[in-house]
CSV table of C-alpha atoms in Angstrom, one decimal:
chain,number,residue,atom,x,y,z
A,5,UNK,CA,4.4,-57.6,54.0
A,6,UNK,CA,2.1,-60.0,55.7
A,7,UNK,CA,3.0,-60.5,59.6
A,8,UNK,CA,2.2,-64.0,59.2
A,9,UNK,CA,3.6,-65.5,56.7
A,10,UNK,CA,6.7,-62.9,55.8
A,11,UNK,CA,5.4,-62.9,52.3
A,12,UNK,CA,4.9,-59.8,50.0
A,13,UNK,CA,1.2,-58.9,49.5
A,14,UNK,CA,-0.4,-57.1,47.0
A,15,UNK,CA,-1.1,-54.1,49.2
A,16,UNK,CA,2.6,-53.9,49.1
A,17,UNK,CA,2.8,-54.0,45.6
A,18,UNK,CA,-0.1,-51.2,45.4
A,19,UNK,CA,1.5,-48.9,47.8
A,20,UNK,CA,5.0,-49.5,46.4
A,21,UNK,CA,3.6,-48.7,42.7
A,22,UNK,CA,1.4,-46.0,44.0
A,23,UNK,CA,-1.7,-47.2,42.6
A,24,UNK,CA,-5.0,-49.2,44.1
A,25,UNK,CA,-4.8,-52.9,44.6
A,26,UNK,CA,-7.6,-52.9,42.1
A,27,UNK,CA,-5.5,-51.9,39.6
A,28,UNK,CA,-2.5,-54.4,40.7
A,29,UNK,CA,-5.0,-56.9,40.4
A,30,UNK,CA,-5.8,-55.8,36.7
A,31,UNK,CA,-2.1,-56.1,36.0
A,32,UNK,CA,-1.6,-59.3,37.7
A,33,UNK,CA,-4.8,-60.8,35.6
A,34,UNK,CA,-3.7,-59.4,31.6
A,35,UNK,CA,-6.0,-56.6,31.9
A,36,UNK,CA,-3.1,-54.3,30.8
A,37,UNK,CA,-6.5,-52.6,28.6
A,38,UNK,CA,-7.5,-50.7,31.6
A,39,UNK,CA,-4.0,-48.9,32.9
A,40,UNK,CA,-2.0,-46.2,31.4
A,41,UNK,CA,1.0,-47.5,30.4
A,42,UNK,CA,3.2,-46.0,33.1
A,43,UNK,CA,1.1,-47.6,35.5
A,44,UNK,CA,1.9,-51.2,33.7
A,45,UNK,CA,5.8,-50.1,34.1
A,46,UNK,CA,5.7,-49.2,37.6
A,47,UNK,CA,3.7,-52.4,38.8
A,48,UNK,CA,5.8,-54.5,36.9
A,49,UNK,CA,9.0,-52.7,38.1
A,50,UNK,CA,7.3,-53.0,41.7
A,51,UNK,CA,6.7,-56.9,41.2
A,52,UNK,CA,10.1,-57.7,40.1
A,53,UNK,CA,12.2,-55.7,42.4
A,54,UNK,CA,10.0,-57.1,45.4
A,55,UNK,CA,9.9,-60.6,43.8
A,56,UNK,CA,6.1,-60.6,44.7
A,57,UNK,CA,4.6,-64.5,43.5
A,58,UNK,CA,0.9,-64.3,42.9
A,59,UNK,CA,-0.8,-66.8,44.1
A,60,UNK,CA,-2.3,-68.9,40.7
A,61,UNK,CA,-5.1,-70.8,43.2
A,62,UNK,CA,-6.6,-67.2,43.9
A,63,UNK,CA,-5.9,-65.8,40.4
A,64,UNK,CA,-7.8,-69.2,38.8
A,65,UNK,CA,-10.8,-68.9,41.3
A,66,UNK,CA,-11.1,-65.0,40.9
A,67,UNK,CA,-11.2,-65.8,36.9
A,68,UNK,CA,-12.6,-69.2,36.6
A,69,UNK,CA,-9.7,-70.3,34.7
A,70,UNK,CA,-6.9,-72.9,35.3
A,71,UNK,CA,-4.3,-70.7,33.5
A,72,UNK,CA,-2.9,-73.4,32.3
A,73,UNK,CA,-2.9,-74.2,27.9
A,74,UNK,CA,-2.3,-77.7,26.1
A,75,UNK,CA,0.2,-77.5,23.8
A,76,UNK,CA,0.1,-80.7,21.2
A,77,UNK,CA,3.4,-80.9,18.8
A,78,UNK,CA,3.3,-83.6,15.7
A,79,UNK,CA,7.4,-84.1,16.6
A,80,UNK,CA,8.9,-82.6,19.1
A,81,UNK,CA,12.2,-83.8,17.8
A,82,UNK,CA,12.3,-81.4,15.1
A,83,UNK,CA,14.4,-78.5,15.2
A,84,UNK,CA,11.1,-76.7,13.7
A,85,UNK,CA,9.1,-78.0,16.5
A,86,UNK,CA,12.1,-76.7,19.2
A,87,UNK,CA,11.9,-73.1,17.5
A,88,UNK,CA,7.9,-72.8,18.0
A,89,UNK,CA,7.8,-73.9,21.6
A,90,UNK,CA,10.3,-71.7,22.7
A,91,UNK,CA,8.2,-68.7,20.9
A,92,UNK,CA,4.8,-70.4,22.8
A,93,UNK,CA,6.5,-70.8,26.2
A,94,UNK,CA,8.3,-67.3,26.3
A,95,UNK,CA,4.9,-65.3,24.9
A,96,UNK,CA,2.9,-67.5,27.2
A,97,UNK,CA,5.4,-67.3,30.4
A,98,UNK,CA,5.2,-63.5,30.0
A,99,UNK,CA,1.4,-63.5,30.2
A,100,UNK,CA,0.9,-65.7,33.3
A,101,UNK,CA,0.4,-68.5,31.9
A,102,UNK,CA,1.5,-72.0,31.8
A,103,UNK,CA,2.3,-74.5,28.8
A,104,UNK,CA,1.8,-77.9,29.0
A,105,UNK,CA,3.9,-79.5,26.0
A,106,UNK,CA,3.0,-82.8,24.8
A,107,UNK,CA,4.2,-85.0,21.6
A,108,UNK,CA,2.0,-86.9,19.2
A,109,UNK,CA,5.0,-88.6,17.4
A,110,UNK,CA,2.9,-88.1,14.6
A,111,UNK,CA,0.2,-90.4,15.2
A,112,UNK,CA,-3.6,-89.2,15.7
A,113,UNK,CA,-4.3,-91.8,17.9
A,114,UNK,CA,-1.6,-90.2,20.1
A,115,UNK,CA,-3.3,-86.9,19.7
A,116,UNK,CA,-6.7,-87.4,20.7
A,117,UNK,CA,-5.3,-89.5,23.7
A,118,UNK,CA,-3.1,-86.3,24.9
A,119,UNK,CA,-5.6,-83.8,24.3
A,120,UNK,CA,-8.2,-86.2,26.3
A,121,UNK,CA,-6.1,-85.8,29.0
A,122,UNK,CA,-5.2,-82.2,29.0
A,123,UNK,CA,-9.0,-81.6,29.2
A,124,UNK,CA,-9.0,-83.5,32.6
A,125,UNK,CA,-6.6,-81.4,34.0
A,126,UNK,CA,-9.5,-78.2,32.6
A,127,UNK,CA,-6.6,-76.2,30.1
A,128,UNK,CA,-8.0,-73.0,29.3
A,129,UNK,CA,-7.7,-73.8,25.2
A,130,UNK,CA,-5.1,-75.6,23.1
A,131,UNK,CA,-2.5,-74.7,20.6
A,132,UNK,CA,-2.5,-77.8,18.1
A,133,UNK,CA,0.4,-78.7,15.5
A,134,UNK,CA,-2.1,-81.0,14.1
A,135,UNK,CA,-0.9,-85.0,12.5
A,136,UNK,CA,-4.0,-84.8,10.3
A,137,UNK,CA,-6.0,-82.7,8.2
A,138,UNK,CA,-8.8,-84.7,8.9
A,139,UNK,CA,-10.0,-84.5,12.7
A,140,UNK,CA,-13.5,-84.7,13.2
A,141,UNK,CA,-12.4,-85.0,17.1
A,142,UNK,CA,-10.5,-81.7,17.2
A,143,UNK,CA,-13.6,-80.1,15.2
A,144,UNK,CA,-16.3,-81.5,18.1
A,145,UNK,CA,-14.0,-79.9,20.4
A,146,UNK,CA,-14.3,-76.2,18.8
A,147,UNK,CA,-17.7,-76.5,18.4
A,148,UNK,CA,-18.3,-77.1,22.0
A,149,UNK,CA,-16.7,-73.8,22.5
A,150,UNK,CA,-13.3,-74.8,23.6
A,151,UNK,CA,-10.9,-72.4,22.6
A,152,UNK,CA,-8.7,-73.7,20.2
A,153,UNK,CA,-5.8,-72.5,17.7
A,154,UNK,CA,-4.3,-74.5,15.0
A,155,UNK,CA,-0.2,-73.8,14.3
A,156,UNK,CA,1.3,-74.5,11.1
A,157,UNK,CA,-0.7,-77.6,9.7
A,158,UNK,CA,-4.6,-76.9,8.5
A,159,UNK,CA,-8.0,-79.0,9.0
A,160,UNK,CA,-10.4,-79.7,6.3
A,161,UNK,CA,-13.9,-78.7,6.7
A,162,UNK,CA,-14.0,-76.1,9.7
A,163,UNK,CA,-12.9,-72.4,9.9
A,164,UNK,CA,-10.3,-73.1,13.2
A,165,UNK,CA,-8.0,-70.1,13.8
A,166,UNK,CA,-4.9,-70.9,12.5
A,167,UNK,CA,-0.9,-69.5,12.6
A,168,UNK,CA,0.6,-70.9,9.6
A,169,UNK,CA,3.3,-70.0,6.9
A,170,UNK,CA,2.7,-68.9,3.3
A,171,UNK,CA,4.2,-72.0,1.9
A,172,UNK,CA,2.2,-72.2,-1.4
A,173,UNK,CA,4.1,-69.2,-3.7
A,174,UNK,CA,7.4,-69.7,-1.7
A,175,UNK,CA,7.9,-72.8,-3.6
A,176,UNK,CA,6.5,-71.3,-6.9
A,177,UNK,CA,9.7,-68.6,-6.5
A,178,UNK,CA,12.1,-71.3,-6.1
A,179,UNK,CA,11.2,-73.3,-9.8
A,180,UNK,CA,10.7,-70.2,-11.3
A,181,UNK,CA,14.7,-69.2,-9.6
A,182,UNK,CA,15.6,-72.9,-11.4
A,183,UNK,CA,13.9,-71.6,-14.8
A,184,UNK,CA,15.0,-68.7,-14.6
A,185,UNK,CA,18.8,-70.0,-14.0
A,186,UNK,CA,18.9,-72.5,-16.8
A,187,UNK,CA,18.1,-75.5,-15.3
A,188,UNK,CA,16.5,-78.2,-17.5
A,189,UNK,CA,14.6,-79.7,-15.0
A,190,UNK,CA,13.0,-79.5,-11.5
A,191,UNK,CA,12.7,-82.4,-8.9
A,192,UNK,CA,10.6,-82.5,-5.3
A,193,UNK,CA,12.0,-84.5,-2.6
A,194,UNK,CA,9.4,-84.7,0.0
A,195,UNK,CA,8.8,-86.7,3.1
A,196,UNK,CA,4.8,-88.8,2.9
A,197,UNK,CA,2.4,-85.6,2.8
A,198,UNK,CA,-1.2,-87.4,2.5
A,199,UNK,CA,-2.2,-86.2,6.1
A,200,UNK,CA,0.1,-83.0,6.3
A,201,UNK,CA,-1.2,-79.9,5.2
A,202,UNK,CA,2.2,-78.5,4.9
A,203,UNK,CA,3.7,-80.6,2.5
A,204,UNK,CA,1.0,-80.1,0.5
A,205,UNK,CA,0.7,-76.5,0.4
A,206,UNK,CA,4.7,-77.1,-0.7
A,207,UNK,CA,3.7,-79.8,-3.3
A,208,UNK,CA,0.7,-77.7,-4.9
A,209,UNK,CA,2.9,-75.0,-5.3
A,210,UNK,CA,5.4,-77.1,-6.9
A,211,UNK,CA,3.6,-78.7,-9.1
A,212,UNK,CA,2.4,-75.5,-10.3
A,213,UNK,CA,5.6,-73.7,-11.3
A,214,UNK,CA,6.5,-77.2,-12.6
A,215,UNK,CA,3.8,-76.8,-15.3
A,216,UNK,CA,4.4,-73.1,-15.7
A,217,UNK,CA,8.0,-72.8,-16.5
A,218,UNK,CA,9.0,-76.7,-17.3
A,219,UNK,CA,6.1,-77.6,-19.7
A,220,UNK,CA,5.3,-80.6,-17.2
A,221,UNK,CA,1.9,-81.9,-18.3
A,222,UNK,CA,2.3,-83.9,-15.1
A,223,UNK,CA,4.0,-82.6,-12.7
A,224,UNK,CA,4.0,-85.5,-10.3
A,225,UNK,CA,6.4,-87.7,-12.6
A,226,UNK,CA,8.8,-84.6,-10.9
A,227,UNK,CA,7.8,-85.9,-7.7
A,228,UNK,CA,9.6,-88.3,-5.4
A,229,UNK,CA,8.5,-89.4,-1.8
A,230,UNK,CA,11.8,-90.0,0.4
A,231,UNK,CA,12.3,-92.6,3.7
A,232,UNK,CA,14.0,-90.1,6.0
A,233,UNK,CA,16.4,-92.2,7.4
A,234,UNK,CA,17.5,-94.8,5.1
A,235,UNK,CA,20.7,-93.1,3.5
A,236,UNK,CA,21.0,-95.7,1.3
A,237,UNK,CA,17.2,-94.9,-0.3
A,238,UNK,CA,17.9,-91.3,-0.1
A,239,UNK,CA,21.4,-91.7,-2.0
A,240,UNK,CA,20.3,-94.0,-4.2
A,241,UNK,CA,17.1,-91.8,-5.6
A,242,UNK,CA,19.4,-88.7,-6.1
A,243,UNK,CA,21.7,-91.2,-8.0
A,244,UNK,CA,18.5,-91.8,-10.3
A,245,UNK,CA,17.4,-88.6,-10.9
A,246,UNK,CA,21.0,-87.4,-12.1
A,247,UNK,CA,21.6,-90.2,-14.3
A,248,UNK,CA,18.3,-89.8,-15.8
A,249,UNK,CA,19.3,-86.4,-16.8
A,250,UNK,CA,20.7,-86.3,-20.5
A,251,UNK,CA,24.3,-84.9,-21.0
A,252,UNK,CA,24.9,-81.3,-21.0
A,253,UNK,CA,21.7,-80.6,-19.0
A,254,UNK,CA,21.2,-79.8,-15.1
A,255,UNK,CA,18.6,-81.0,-13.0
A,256,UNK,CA,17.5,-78.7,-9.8
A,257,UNK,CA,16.9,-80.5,-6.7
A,258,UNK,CA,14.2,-79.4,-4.6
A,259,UNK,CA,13.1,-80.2,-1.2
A,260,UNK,CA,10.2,-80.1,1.1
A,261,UNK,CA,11.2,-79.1,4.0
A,262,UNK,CA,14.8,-78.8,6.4
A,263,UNK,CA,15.2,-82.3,7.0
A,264,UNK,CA,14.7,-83.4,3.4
A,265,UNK,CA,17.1,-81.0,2.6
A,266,UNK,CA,19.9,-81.8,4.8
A,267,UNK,CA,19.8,-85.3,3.6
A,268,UNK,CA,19.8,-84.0,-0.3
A,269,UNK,CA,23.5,-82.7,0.7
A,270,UNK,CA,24.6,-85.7,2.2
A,271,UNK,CA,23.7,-87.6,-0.4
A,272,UNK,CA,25.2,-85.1,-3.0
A,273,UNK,CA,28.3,-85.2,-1.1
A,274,UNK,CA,28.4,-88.8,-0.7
A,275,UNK,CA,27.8,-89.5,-5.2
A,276,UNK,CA,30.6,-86.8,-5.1
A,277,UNK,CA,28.6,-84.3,-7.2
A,278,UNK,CA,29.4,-80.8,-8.1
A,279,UNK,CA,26.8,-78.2,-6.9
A,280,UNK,CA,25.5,-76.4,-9.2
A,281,UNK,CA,27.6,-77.6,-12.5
A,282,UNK,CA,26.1,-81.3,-11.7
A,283,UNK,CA,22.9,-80.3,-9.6
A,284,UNK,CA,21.5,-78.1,-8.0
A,285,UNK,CA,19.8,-77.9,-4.5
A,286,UNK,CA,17.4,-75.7,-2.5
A,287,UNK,CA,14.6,-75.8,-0.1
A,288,UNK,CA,12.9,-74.6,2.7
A,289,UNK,CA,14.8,-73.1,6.0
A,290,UNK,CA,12.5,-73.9,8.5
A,291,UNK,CA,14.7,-74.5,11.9
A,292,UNK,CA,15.3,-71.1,12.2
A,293,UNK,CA,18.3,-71.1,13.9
A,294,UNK,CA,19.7,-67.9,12.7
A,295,UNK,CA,17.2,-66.3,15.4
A,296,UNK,CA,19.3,-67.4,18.1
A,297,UNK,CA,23.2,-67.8,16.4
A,298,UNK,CA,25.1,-65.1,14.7
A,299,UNK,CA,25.5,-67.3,11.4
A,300,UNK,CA,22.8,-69.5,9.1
A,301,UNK,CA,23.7,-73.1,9.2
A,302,UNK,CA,22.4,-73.0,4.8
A,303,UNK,CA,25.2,-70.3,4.2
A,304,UNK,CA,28.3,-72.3,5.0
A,305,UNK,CA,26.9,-75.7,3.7
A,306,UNK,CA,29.5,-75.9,0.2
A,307,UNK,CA,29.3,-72.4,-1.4
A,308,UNK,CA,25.9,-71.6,0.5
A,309,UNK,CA,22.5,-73.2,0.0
A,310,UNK,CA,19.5,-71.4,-1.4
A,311,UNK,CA,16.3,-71.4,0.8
A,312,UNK,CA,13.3,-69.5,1.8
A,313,UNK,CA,13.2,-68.9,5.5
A,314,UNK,CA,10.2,-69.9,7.6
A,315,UNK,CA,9.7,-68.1,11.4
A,316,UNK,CA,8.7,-71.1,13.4
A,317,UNK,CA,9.4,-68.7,17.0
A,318,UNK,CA,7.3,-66.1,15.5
A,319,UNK,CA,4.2,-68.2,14.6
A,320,UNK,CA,4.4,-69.7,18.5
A,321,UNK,CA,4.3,-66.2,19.1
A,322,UNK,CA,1.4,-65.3,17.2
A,323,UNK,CA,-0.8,-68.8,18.2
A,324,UNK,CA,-0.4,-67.8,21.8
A,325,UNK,CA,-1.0,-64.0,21.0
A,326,UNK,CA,-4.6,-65.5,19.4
A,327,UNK,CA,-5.2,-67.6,21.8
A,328,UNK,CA,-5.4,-65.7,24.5
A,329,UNK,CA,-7.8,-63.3,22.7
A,330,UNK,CA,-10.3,-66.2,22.4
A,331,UNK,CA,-9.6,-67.2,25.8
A,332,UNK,CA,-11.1,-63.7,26.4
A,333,UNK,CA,-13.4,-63.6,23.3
A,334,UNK,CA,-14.8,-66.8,22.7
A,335,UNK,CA,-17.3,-65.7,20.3
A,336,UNK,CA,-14.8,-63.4,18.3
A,337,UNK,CA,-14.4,-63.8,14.2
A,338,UNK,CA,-11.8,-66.8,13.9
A,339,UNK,CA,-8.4,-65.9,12.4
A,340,UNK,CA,-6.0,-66.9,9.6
A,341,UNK,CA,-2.6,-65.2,10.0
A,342,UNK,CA,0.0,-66.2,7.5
A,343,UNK,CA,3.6,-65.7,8.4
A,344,UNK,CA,5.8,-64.6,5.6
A,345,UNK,CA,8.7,-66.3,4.1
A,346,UNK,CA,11.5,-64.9,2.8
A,347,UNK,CA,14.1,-66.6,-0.4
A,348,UNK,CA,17.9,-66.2,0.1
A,349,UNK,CA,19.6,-67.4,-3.4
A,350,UNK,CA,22.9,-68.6,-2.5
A,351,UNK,CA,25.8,-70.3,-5.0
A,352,UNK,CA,23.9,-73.9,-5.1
A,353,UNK,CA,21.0,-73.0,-7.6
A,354,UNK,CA,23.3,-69.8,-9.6
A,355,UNK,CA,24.3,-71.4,-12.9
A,356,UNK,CA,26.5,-69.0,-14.9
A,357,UNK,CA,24.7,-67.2,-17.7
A,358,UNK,CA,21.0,-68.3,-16.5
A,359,UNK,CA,18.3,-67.8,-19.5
A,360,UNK,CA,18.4,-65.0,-21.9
């Protein structure tokens, strides 16, 4: 301990752990690559029980870095959104480093702004939950060499590295379920996808199964693009759809994401329709909140709604996992890693009988 200042030292830690302060300094800087892993344990063990701060001004001039990563969210409102910062803050937290969260709102003005401004304050790299698919400024910015790591939503036109789910053949299981149950017909709801990736991915997928199992020669009169937040328009399309649908056949209601799909049960409770006999109603899971609660908010919803769960905490984990390998390997092969997705049928798409 210094005389000075009172303050724990890293000779303390080293003696303490019984190792070099070489090697503390390792630890303390990630490179976990160069200890055995008893070492790692007894450093860390020494650091916590002695409640040793390092200092971040020496680590950033021993490193050249500021230790510090932008972190751009389209809507931080989301529940989705929610799920993947805590994943990027916890993995990033446990690796000495520190998150800056912003929110574009959804606007790419927004965006560019925000990230214009991180870079003044010399982030190491960026995680980017992108508004557009089209970015020619994020693009400059990887080509310059900044280390950067797209999470959930693609760009056209340049090989980033990218966290995102497999959201394509998800939504192709989900018609063929519908088929496969009886229904006679199957309906998107989505929110406006011409500049998100996502929704896309979900309305390709769609579209094919549509034409697959339905016969649909085009698939996008199955389509219908929702105002979140107007109950009224909500209500008033599922109203449409149902009386469109000829007596003694059943129409599957399909969404695009969690937030369309919450709205789809209102507004089937509000008409006062029977799920399934009437309709039927699935869609994505993508708040994860089961990681976190003992019980899925889609299983006591009616008789239990059927989705296919996304992991938005695990793909904050994995951005911030790959970002900090090009932080230390800016030249490296760029990365696609595709988080899987999992379907749960539950009582609001299980017709009785189903095809024979």
């Amino acid at each position: 301990m210094s005389r000075r200042t009172g303050k724990v030292t890293i000779e303390d830690i080293a003696i303490a752990a019984g190792v070099s302060k070489t090697t503390v300094s390792r630890y303390i800087n990630g490179k976990y690559n160069l200890m055995r892993e008893d070492t790692r344990r007894r450093i860390e063990t020494a650091i916590r029980l002695s409640d040793y701060q390092p200092s971040a001004i020496a680590r950033s001039l021993k490193t050249q870095r500021s230790l510090f990563v932008g972190v751009v969210v389209a809507d931080i409102t989301s529940p989705f959104s929610s799920m993947l910062i805590s994943g990027i803050g916890n993995y990033l937290d446990a690796h000495g480093y520190i998150p800056v969260f912003v929110n574009s709102s959804d606007s790419p003005e927004k965006e560019a702004n925000y990230i214009r401004t991180l870079l003044t304050h010399q982030v190491d790299g960026l995680i980017v939950n992108t508004t557009s698919h089209d970015n020619p400024y994020l693009i400059q910015l990887a080509n310059s060499g900044l280390p950067v790591v797209l999470l959930d939503r693609r760009i056209d036109n340049f090989n980033f590295d990218l966290v995102t789910g497999n959201y394509h053949a998800p939504m192709e299981e989900l018609v063929h379920h519908l088929h496969d149950q009886g229904f006679d017909r199957a309906v998107l709801f989505t929110e406006d996808y011409t500049n998100n990736s996502v929704r896309k991915d979900r309305l390709d997928g769609f579209c094919s199964a549509d034409r697959a199992c339905f016969g649909r020669a085009n698939p996008m009169d199955d389509v219908i693009t929702l105002r979140i937040g107007d109950a009224r328009h909500v209500r008033d399309e599922v109203r449409r759809v149902v009386e469109e649908t000829p007596e003694g056949q059943v129409t599957g209601l399909v969404s695009s994401n969690s937030v369309t799909l919450v709205n789809l049960v209102y507004a089937t409770s509000t008409l006062g329709l029977s799920i399934p006999k009437q309709v039927g109603i699935c869609g994505p899971d993508d708040w994860d909140w089961s990681r976190s609660m003992a019980w899925d908010w889609s299983e006591i919803i009616g008789m239990g709604i059927t989705t296919y769960k996304v992991h938005p905490y695990r793909m904050g984990v994995e951005a911030s996992e790959l970002l900090m390998k090009r932080i230390g390997d800016p030249g490296g092969a760029r990365r696609t890693i595709e988080v899987p997705c999992e379907l749960t049928v539950r009582r609001s798409t299980l017709l009785d009988g189903g095809r024979t």
